[in-house]
mmCIF file with all atom_site columns, C-alpha atoms (C1' of nucleotides) in Angstrom:
data_model
loop_
_atom_site.group_PDB
_atom_site.id
_atom_site.type_symbol
_atom_site.label_atom_id
_atom_site.label_alt_id
_atom_site.label_comp_id
_atom_site.label_asym_id
_atom_site.label_entity_id
_atom_site.label_seq_id
_atom_site.pdbx_PDB_ins_code
_atom_site.Cartn_x
_atom_site.Cartn_y
_atom_site.Cartn_z
_atom_site.occupancy
_atom_site.B_iso_or_equiv
_atom_site.pdbx_formal_charge
_atom_site.auth_seq_id
_atom_site.auth_comp_id
_atom_site.auth_asym_id
_atom_site.auth_atom_id
_atom_site.pdbx_PDB_model_num
ATOM 1   C CA    . MET P 1 1   ? -4.437  -11.217 -3.189  1.00 0.00 ? 674  MET P CA    1
ATOM 2   C CA    . ILE P 1 2   ? -4.101  -8.108  -1.112  1.00 0.00 ? 675  ILE P CA    1
ATOM 3   C CA    . PRO P 1 3   ? -5.867  -8.075  2.223   1.00 0.00 ? 676  PRO P CA    1
ATOM 4   C CA    . CYS P 1 4   ? -8.315  -5.271  2.856   1.00 0.00 ? 677  CYS P CA    1
ATOM 5   C CA    . LEU P 1 5   ? -8.102  -3.996  -0.677  1.00 0.00 ? 678  LEU P CA    1
ATOM 6   C CA    . GLU P 1 6   ? -10.799 -4.241  -3.245  1.00 0.00 ? 679  GLU P CA    1
ATOM 7   C CA    . LEU P 1 7   ? -10.362 -3.261  -6.782  1.00 0.00 ? 680  LEU P CA    1
ATOM 8   C CA    . ASN P 1 8   ? -13.250 -1.968  -8.765  1.00 0.00 ? 681  ASN P CA    1
ATOM 9   C CA    . ASN P 1 9   ? -13.413 -0.155  -12.063 1.00 0.00 ? 682  ASN P CA    1
ATOM 10  C CA    . GLY P 1 10  ? -9.754  0.596   -12.250 1.00 0.00 ? 683  GLY P CA    1
ATOM 11  C CA    . SER P 1 11  ? -9.056  1.904   -8.794  1.00 0.00 ? 684  SER P CA    1
ATOM 12  C CA    . LEU P 1 12  ? -8.301  0.505   -5.394  1.00 0.00 ? 685  LEU P CA    1
ATOM 13  C CA    . ARG P 1 13  ? -10.397 0.999   -2.334  1.00 0.00 ? 686  ARG P CA    1
ATOM 14  C CA    . VAL P 1 14  ? -9.453  0.286   1.233   1.00 0.00 ? 687  VAL P CA    1
ATOM 15  C CA    . ALA P 1 15  ? -11.762 -1.050  3.841   1.00 0.00 ? 688  ALA P CA    1
ATOM 16  C CA    . ASP P 1 16  ? -11.545 1.834   6.222   1.00 0.00 ? 689  ASP P CA    1
ATOM 17  C CA    . SER P 1 17  ? -10.547 0.390   9.549   1.00 0.00 ? 690  SER P CA    1
ATOM 18  C CA    . SER P 1 18  ? -7.141  1.712   10.481  1.00 0.00 ? 691  SER P CA    1
ATOM 19  C CA    . LYS P 1 19  ? -5.925  -1.794  11.136  1.00 0.00 ? 692  LYS P CA    1
ATOM 20  C CA    . CYS P 1 20  ? -6.933  -2.779  7.641   1.00 0.00 ? 693  CYS P CA    1
ATOM 21  C CA    . LEU P 1 21  ? -5.136  0.188   6.237   1.00 0.00 ? 694  LEU P CA    1
ATOM 22  C CA    . LYS P 1 22  ? -1.951  -0.953  7.890   1.00 0.00 ? 695  LYS P CA    1
ATOM 23  C CA    . GLU P 1 23  ? -2.371  -4.447  6.535   1.00 0.00 ? 696  GLU P CA    1
ATOM 24  C CA    . ALA P 1 24  ? -2.959  -3.157  3.046   1.00 0.00 ? 697  ALA P CA    1
ATOM 25  C CA    . LEU P 1 25  ? 0.037   -0.898  3.222   1.00 0.00 ? 698  LEU P CA    1
ATOM 26  C CA    . LYS P 1 26  ? 2.223   -3.712  4.406   1.00 0.00 ? 699  LYS P CA    1
ATOM 27  C CA    . ALA P 1 27  ? 1.015   -5.927  1.586   1.00 0.00 ? 700  ALA P CA    1
ATOM 28  C CA    . LEU P 1 28  ? 1.761   -3.253  -0.964  1.00 0.00 ? 701  LEU P CA    1
ATOM 29  C CA    . LEU P 1 29  ? 5.271   -2.782  0.319   1.00 0.00 ? 702  LEU P CA    1
ATOM 30  C CA    . GLN P 1 30  ? 5.944   -6.454  0.097   1.00 0.00 ? 703  GLN P CA    1
ATOM 31  C CA    . LEU P 1 31  ? 5.129   -6.391  -3.589  1.00 0.00 ? 704  LEU P CA    1
ATOM 32  C CA    . ILE P 1 32  ? 8.146   -4.231  -4.259  1.00 0.00 ? 705  ILE P CA    1
ATOM 33  C CA    . PRO P 1 33  ? 11.022  -6.430  -5.394  1.00 0.00 ? 706  PRO P CA    1
ATOM 34  C CA    . LEU P 1 34  ? 14.520  -6.179  -4.039  1.00 0.00 ? 707  LEU P CA    1
ATOM 35  C CA    . GLY P 1 35  ? 16.412  -3.449  -5.768  1.00 0.00 ? 708  GLY P CA    1
ATOM 36  C CA    . ASN P 1 36  ? 13.331  -1.422  -6.582  1.00 0.00 ? 709  ASN P CA    1
ATOM 37  C CA    . VAL P 1 37  ? 11.460  1.372   -4.869  1.00 0.00 ? 710  VAL P CA    1
ATOM 38  C CA    . THR P 1 38  ? 8.165   3.182   -5.031  1.00 0.00 ? 711  THR P CA    1
ATOM 39  C CA    . THR P 1 39  ? 7.113   6.631   -3.903  1.00 0.00 ? 712  THR P CA    1
ATOM 40  C CA    . TYR P 1 40  ? 4.915   8.101   -1.205  1.00 0.00 ? 713  TYR P CA    1
ATOM 41  C CA    . LYS P 1 41  ? 2.928   9.698   -3.935  1.00 0.00 ? 714  LYS P CA    1
ATOM 42  C CA    . GLU P 1 42  ? 2.201   6.478   -5.743  1.00 0.00 ? 715  GLU P CA    1
ATOM 43  C CA    . ILE P 1 43  ? 1.062   4.741   -2.590  1.00 0.00 ? 716  ILE P CA    1
ATOM 44  C CA    . GLY P 1 44  ? -0.985  7.781   -1.761  1.00 0.00 ? 717  GLY P CA    1
ATOM 45  C CA    . ASN P 1 45  ? -2.695  7.575   -5.113  1.00 0.00 ? 718  ASN P CA    1
ATOM 46  C CA    . LEU P 1 46  ? -3.447  3.912   -4.665  1.00 0.00 ? 719  LEU P CA    1
ATOM 47  C CA    . LEU P 1 47  ? -4.855  4.203   -1.183  1.00 0.00 ? 720  LEU P CA    1
ATOM 48  C CA    . ALA P 1 48  ? -6.411  7.644   -1.541  1.00 0.00 ? 721  ALA P CA    1
ATOM 49  C CA    . LEU P 1 49  ? -4.162  9.236   1.047   1.00 0.00 ? 722  LEU P CA    1
ATOM 50  C CA    . SER P 1 50  ? -2.009  12.296  0.948   1.00 0.00 ? 723  SER P CA    1
ATOM 51  C CA    . PRO P 1 51  ? 1.655   11.416  0.588   1.00 0.00 ? 724  PRO P CA    1
ATOM 52  C CA    . ARG P 1 52  ? 2.320   12.858  4.009   1.00 0.00 ? 725  ARG P CA    1
ATOM 53  C CA    . GLU P 1 53  ? -0.199  10.519  5.539   1.00 0.00 ? 726  GLU P CA    1
ATOM 54  C CA    . VAL P 1 54  ? 1.616   7.653   3.922   1.00 0.00 ? 727  VAL P CA    1
ATOM 55  C CA    . GLY P 1 55  ? 4.812   8.795   5.573   1.00 0.00 ? 728  GLY P CA    1
ATOM 56  C CA    . LYS P 1 56  ? 3.140   8.976   8.921   1.00 0.00 ? 729  LYS P CA    1
ATOM 57  C CA    . LEU P 1 57  ? 1.703   5.517   8.593   1.00 0.00 ? 730  LEU P CA    1
ATOM 58  C CA    . LEU P 1 58  ? 5.060   4.128   7.628   1.00 0.00 ? 731  LEU P CA    1
ATOM 59  C CA    . LYS P 1 59  ? 6.654   5.761   10.588  1.00 0.00 ? 732  LYS P CA    1
ATOM 60  C CA    . GLY P 1 60  ? 4.047   4.101   12.751  1.00 0.00 ? 733  GLY P CA    1
ATOM 61  C CA    . ASN P 1 61  ? 4.890   0.625   11.523  1.00 0.00 ? 734  ASN P CA    1
ATOM 62  C CA    . ASP P 1 62  ? 5.717   -1.872  14.209  1.00 0.00 ? 735  ASP P CA    1
ATOM 63  C CA    . GLU P 1 63  ? 8.116   -4.030  12.214  1.00 0.00 ? 736  GLU P CA    1
ATOM 64  C CA    . PRO P 1 64  ? 10.738  -1.943  10.473  1.00 0.00 ? 737  PRO P CA    1
ATOM 65  C CA    . ILE P 1 65  ? 12.996  -3.807  8.049   1.00 0.00 ? 738  ILE P CA    1
ATOM 66  C CA    . VAL P 1 66  ? 10.690  -6.818  7.682   1.00 0.00 ? 739  VAL P CA    1
ATOM 67  C CA    . VAL P 1 67  ? 8.100   -4.420  6.376   1.00 0.00 ? 740  VAL P CA    1
ATOM 68  C CA    . PRO P 1 68  ? 10.281  -2.719  3.808   1.00 0.00 ? 741  PRO P CA    1
ATOM 69  C CA    . CYS P 1 69  ? 9.257   0.833   4.475   1.00 0.00 ? 742  CYS P CA    1
ATOM 70  C CA    . HIS P 1 70  ? 12.704  1.913   3.358   1.00 0.00 ? 743  HIS P CA    1
ATOM 71  C CA    . ARG P 1 71  ? 11.692  1.105   -0.221  1.00 0.00 ? 744  ARG P CA    1
ATOM 72  C CA    . VAL P 1 72  ? 9.470   4.143   -0.335  1.00 0.00 ? 745  VAL P CA    1
ATOM 73  C CA    . VAL P 1 73  ? 11.100  7.361   -1.492  1.00 0.00 ? 746  VAL P CA    1
ATOM 74  C CA    . LYS P 1 74  ? 10.097  10.872  -2.411  1.00 0.00 ? 747  LYS P CA    1
ATOM 75  C CA    . SER P 1 75  ? 8.812   11.518  -5.893  1.00 0.00 ? 748  SER P CA    1
ATOM 76  C CA    . ASP P 1 76  ? 11.885  13.572  -6.778  1.00 0.00 ? 749  ASP P CA    1
ATOM 77  C CA    . GLY P 1 77  ? 14.092  10.557  -6.080  1.00 0.00 ? 750  GLY P CA    1
ATOM 78  C CA    . ARG P 1 78  ? 15.649  11.645  -2.814  1.00 0.00 ? 751  ARG P CA    1
ATOM 79  C CA    . VAL P 1 79  ? 15.146  9.043   -0.161  1.00 0.00 ? 752  VAL P CA    1
ATOM 80  C CA    . GLY P 1 80  ? 13.156  11.135  2.265   1.00 0.00 ? 753  GLY P CA    1
ATOM 81  C CA    . GLY P 1 81  ? 13.129  10.641  5.974   1.00 0.00 ? 754  GLY P CA    1
ATOM 82  C CA    . TYR P 1 82  ? 13.618  7.506   7.949   1.00 0.00 ? 755  TYR P CA    1
ATOM 83  C CA    . THR P 1 83  ? 13.355  6.714   11.594  1.00 0.00 ? 756  THR P CA    1
ATOM 84  C CA    . PHE P 1 84  ? 14.983  3.647   12.990  1.00 0.00 ? 757  PHE P CA    1
ATOM 85  C CA    . ARG P 1 85  ? 14.581  2.885   16.668  1.00 0.00 ? 758  ARG P CA    1
ATOM 86  C CA    . SER P 1 86  ? 13.323  6.393   17.279  1.00 0.00 ? 759  SER P CA    1
ATOM 87  C CA    . ARG P 1 87  ? 16.348  7.837   15.588  1.00 0.00 ? 760  ARG P CA    1
ATOM 88  C CA    . SER P 1 88  ? 16.037  9.843   12.426  1.00 0.00 ? 761  SER P CA    1
ATOM 89  C CA    . ASN P 1 89  ? 18.428  8.166   10.039  1.00 0.00 ? 762  ASN P CA    1
ATOM 90  C CA    . SER P 1 90  ? 18.044  8.730   6.316   1.00 0.00 ? 763  SER P CA    1
ATOM 91  C CA    . PHE P 1 91  ? 21.628  7.669   5.912   1.00 0.00 ? 764  PHE P CA    1
ATOM 92  C CA    . LEU P 1 92  ? 20.730  4.159   6.978   1.00 0.00 ? 765  LEU P CA    1
ATOM 93  C CA    . LYS P 1 93  ? 17.831  4.169   4.562   1.00 0.00 ? 766  LYS P CA    1
ATOM 94  C CA    . GLU P 1 94  ? 20.077  4.941   1.640   1.00 0.00 ? 767  GLU P CA    1
ATOM 95  C CA    . LYS P 1 95  ? 22.528  2.308   2.783   1.00 0.00 ? 768  LYS P CA    1
ATOM 96  C CA    . LEU P 1 96  ? 19.807  -0.327  2.926   1.00 0.00 ? 769  LEU P CA    1
ATOM 97  C CA    . LEU P 1 97  ? 18.671  0.572   -0.559  1.00 0.00 ? 770  LEU P CA    1
ATOM 98  C CA    . ARG P 1 98  ? 22.186  0.368   -1.913  1.00 0.00 ? 771  ARG P CA    1
ATOM 99  C CA    . ILE P 1 99  ? 22.618  -3.042  -0.358  1.00 0.00 ? 772  ILE P CA    1
ATOM 100 C CA    . GLU P 1 100 ? 19.432  -4.166  -2.042  1.00 0.00 ? 773  GLU P CA    1
ATOM 101 C CA    . GLY P 1 101 ? 20.788  -3.098  -5.381  1.00 0.00 ? 774  GLY P CA    1
ATOM 102 C CA    . VAL P 1 102 ? 18.978  0.176   -5.933  1.00 0.00 ? 775  VAL P CA    1
ATOM 103 C CA    . PHE P 1 103 ? 20.903  2.423   -8.305  1.00 0.00 ? 776  PHE P CA    1
ATOM 104 C CA    . PHE P 1 104 ? 21.630  5.962   -7.300  1.00 0.00 ? 777  PHE P CA    1
ATOM 105 C CA    . LYS P 1 105 ? 22.476  8.930   -9.370  1.00 0.00 ? 778  LYS P CA    1
ATOM 106 C CA    . GLY P 1 106 ? 24.047  11.296  -6.917  1.00 0.00 ? 779  GLY P CA    1
ATOM 107 C CA    . THR P 1 107 ? 21.689  11.656  -3.986  1.00 0.00 ? 780  THR P CA    1
ATOM 108 C CA    . ARG P 1 108 ? 18.725  10.397  -5.956  1.00 0.00 ? 781  ARG P CA    1
ATOM 109 C CA    . VAL P 1 109 ? 17.392  7.034   -6.865  1.00 0.00 ? 782  VAL P CA    1
ATOM 110 C CA    . SER P 1 110 ? 18.019  6.301   -10.515 1.00 0.00 ? 783  SER P CA    1
ATOM 111 C CA    . SER P 1 111 ? 14.829  6.145   -12.519 1.00 0.00 ? 784  SER P CA    1
ATOM 112 C CA    . ARG P 1 112 ? 15.395  2.567   -13.576 1.00 0.00 ? 785  ARG P CA    1
ATOM 113 C CA    . SER P 1 113 ? 15.092  1.404   -9.967  1.00 0.00 ? 786  SER P CA    1
ATOM 114 C CA    . TYR P 1 114 ? 11.458  2.418   -9.698  1.00 0.00 ? 787  TYR P CA    1
ATOM 115 C CA    . TYR P 1 115 ? 8.804   -0.219  -9.521  1.00 0.00 ? 788  TYR P CA    1
ATOM 116 C CA    . GLY P 1 116 ? 5.588   0.541   -11.349 1.00 0.00 ? 789  GLY P CA    1
ATOM 117 C CA    . LEU P 1 117 ? 3.323   -0.419  -8.508  1.00 0.00 ? 790  LEU P CA    1
ATOM 118 C CA    . THR P 1 118 ? 0.205   1.128   -9.945  1.00 0.00 ? 791  THR P CA    1
ATOM 119 C CA    . GLN P 1 119 ? 0.762   -0.468  -13.279 1.00 0.00 ? 792  GLN P CA    1
ATOM 120 C CA    . GLU P 1 120 ? 1.403   -3.865  -11.754 1.00 0.00 ? 793  GLU P CA    1
ATOM 121 C CA    . LEU P 1 121 ? -1.791  -3.748  -9.754  1.00 0.00 ? 794  LEU P CA    1
ATOM 122 C CA    . LEU P 1 122 ? -4.133  -2.158  -12.208 1.00 0.00 ? 795  LEU P CA    1
ATOM 123 C CA    . GLY P 1 123 ? -2.669  -3.333  -15.451 1.00 0.00 ? 796  GLY P CA    1
ATOM 124 C "C1'" . DC  J 2 1   ? 20.092  22.818  -12.305 1.00 0.00 ? 1095 DC  J "C1'" 1
ATOM 125 C "C1'" . DT  J 2 2   ? 19.008  24.432  -7.028  1.00 0.00 ? 1096 DT  J "C1'" 1
ATOM 126 C "C1'" . DT  J 2 3   ? 16.318  26.585  -3.275  1.00 0.00 ? 1097 DT  J "C1'" 1
ATOM 127 C "C1'" . DT  J 2 4   ? 12.103  28.668  -1.544  1.00 0.00 ? 1098 DT  J "C1'" 1
ATOM 128 C "C1'" . DT  J 2 5   ? 7.185   29.027  -1.070  1.00 0.00 ? 1099 DT  J "C1'" 1
ATOM 129 C "C1'" . DT  J 2 6   ? 2.733   27.173  -0.746  1.00 0.00 ? 1100 DT  J "C1'" 1
ATOM 130 C "C1'" . DC  J 2 7   ? -0.217  23.654  0.023   1.00 0.00 ? 1101 DC  J "C1'" 1
ATOM 131 C "C1'" . DC  J 2 8   ? -1.152  19.361  2.192   1.00 0.00 ? 1102 DC  J "C1'" 1
ATOM 132 C "C1'" . DA  J 2 9   ? -3.946  16.211  5.976   1.00 0.00 ? 1103 DA  J "C1'" 1
ATOM 133 C "C1'" . DC  J 2 10  ? -3.590  14.843  10.047  1.00 0.00 ? 1104 DC  J "C1'" 1
ATOM 134 C "C1'" . DA  J 2 11  ? -1.911  14.364  15.274  1.00 0.00 ? 1105 DA  J "C1'" 1
ATOM 135 C "C1'" . DG  J 2 12  ? -0.520  16.523  19.346  1.00 0.00 ? 1106 DG  J "C1'" 1
ATOM 136 C "C1'" . DC  J 2 13  ? -0.094  20.256  22.102  1.00 0.00 ? 1107 DC  J "C1'" 1
ATOM 137 C "C1'" . DG  W 3 1   ? -5.350  28.000  17.196  1.00 0.00 ? 512  DG  W "C1'" 1
ATOM 138 C "C1'" . DC  W 3 2   ? -0.061  26.792  16.151  1.00 0.00 ? 513  DC  W "C1'" 1
ATOM 139 C "C1'" . DT  W 3 3   ? 3.587   23.269  15.153  1.00 0.00 ? 514  DT  W "C1'" 1
ATOM 140 C "C1'" . DG  W 3 4   ? 5.701   19.291  13.201  1.00 0.00 ? 515  DG  W "C1'" 1
ATOM 141 C "C1'" . DT  W 3 5   ? 5.742   15.351  10.111  1.00 0.00 ? 516  DT  W "C1'" 1
ATOM 142 C "C1'" . DG  W 3 6   ? 9.466   9.623   6.651   1.00 0.00 ? 517  DG  W "C1'" 1
ATOM 143 C "C1'" . DG  W 3 7   ? 5.658   14.928  1.130   1.00 0.00 ? 518  DG  W "C1'" 1
ATOM 144 C "C1'" . DA  W 3 8   ? 4.548   17.453  -3.570  1.00 0.00 ? 519  DA  W "C1'" 1
ATOM 145 C "C1'" . DA  W 3 9   ? 4.306   20.860  -6.954  1.00 0.00 ? 520  DA  W "C1'" 1
ATOM 146 C "C1'" . DA  W 3 10  ? 5.023   25.277  -8.525  1.00 0.00 ? 521  DA  W "C1'" 1
ATOM 147 C "C1'" . DA  W 3 11  ? 7.696   29.379  -8.503  1.00 0.00 ? 522  DA  W "C1'" 1
ATOM 148 C "C1'" . DA  W 3 12  ? 11.863  31.711  -8.204  1.00 0.00 ? 523  DA  W "C1'" 1
ATOM 149 C "C1'" . DG  W 3 13  ? 16.830  32.016  -8.751  1.00 0.00 ? 524  DG  W "C1'" 1
#
DNA sequence: CTTTTTCCACAGC
DNA sequence: GCTGTGGAAAAAG
């Protein structure tokens, strides 16, 4: 199902090549349906990374948009940072999310737009 | 409710 | 070493 990820006794483990990590991350992102988001924290928990590392990896992605890195937000619901074509542009990130049907409550993503990634993967 | 402080884990200088 | 990140959690206001 997910490349480079093995699940054993209730938790996920990544084969540790950095290329594999990228593949796994990409696969996880593509599980998130349109109109939903997940958080840096949740991905961090799944892949045993600090949330900041997740952000760095996402920034380093070579295919923005097709790899939906914009569907990852901060755990408090604000969208967090976003860099598009070497430009920092969180505004664009929010716009993309709105287009996809994510609900906002003020500056934050509404709780009903979250996707339970961990639960989906681990039951 | 908001802002600030502390910690984070790594890369680059 | 110090600084800067696409962050989090606790503390303070």
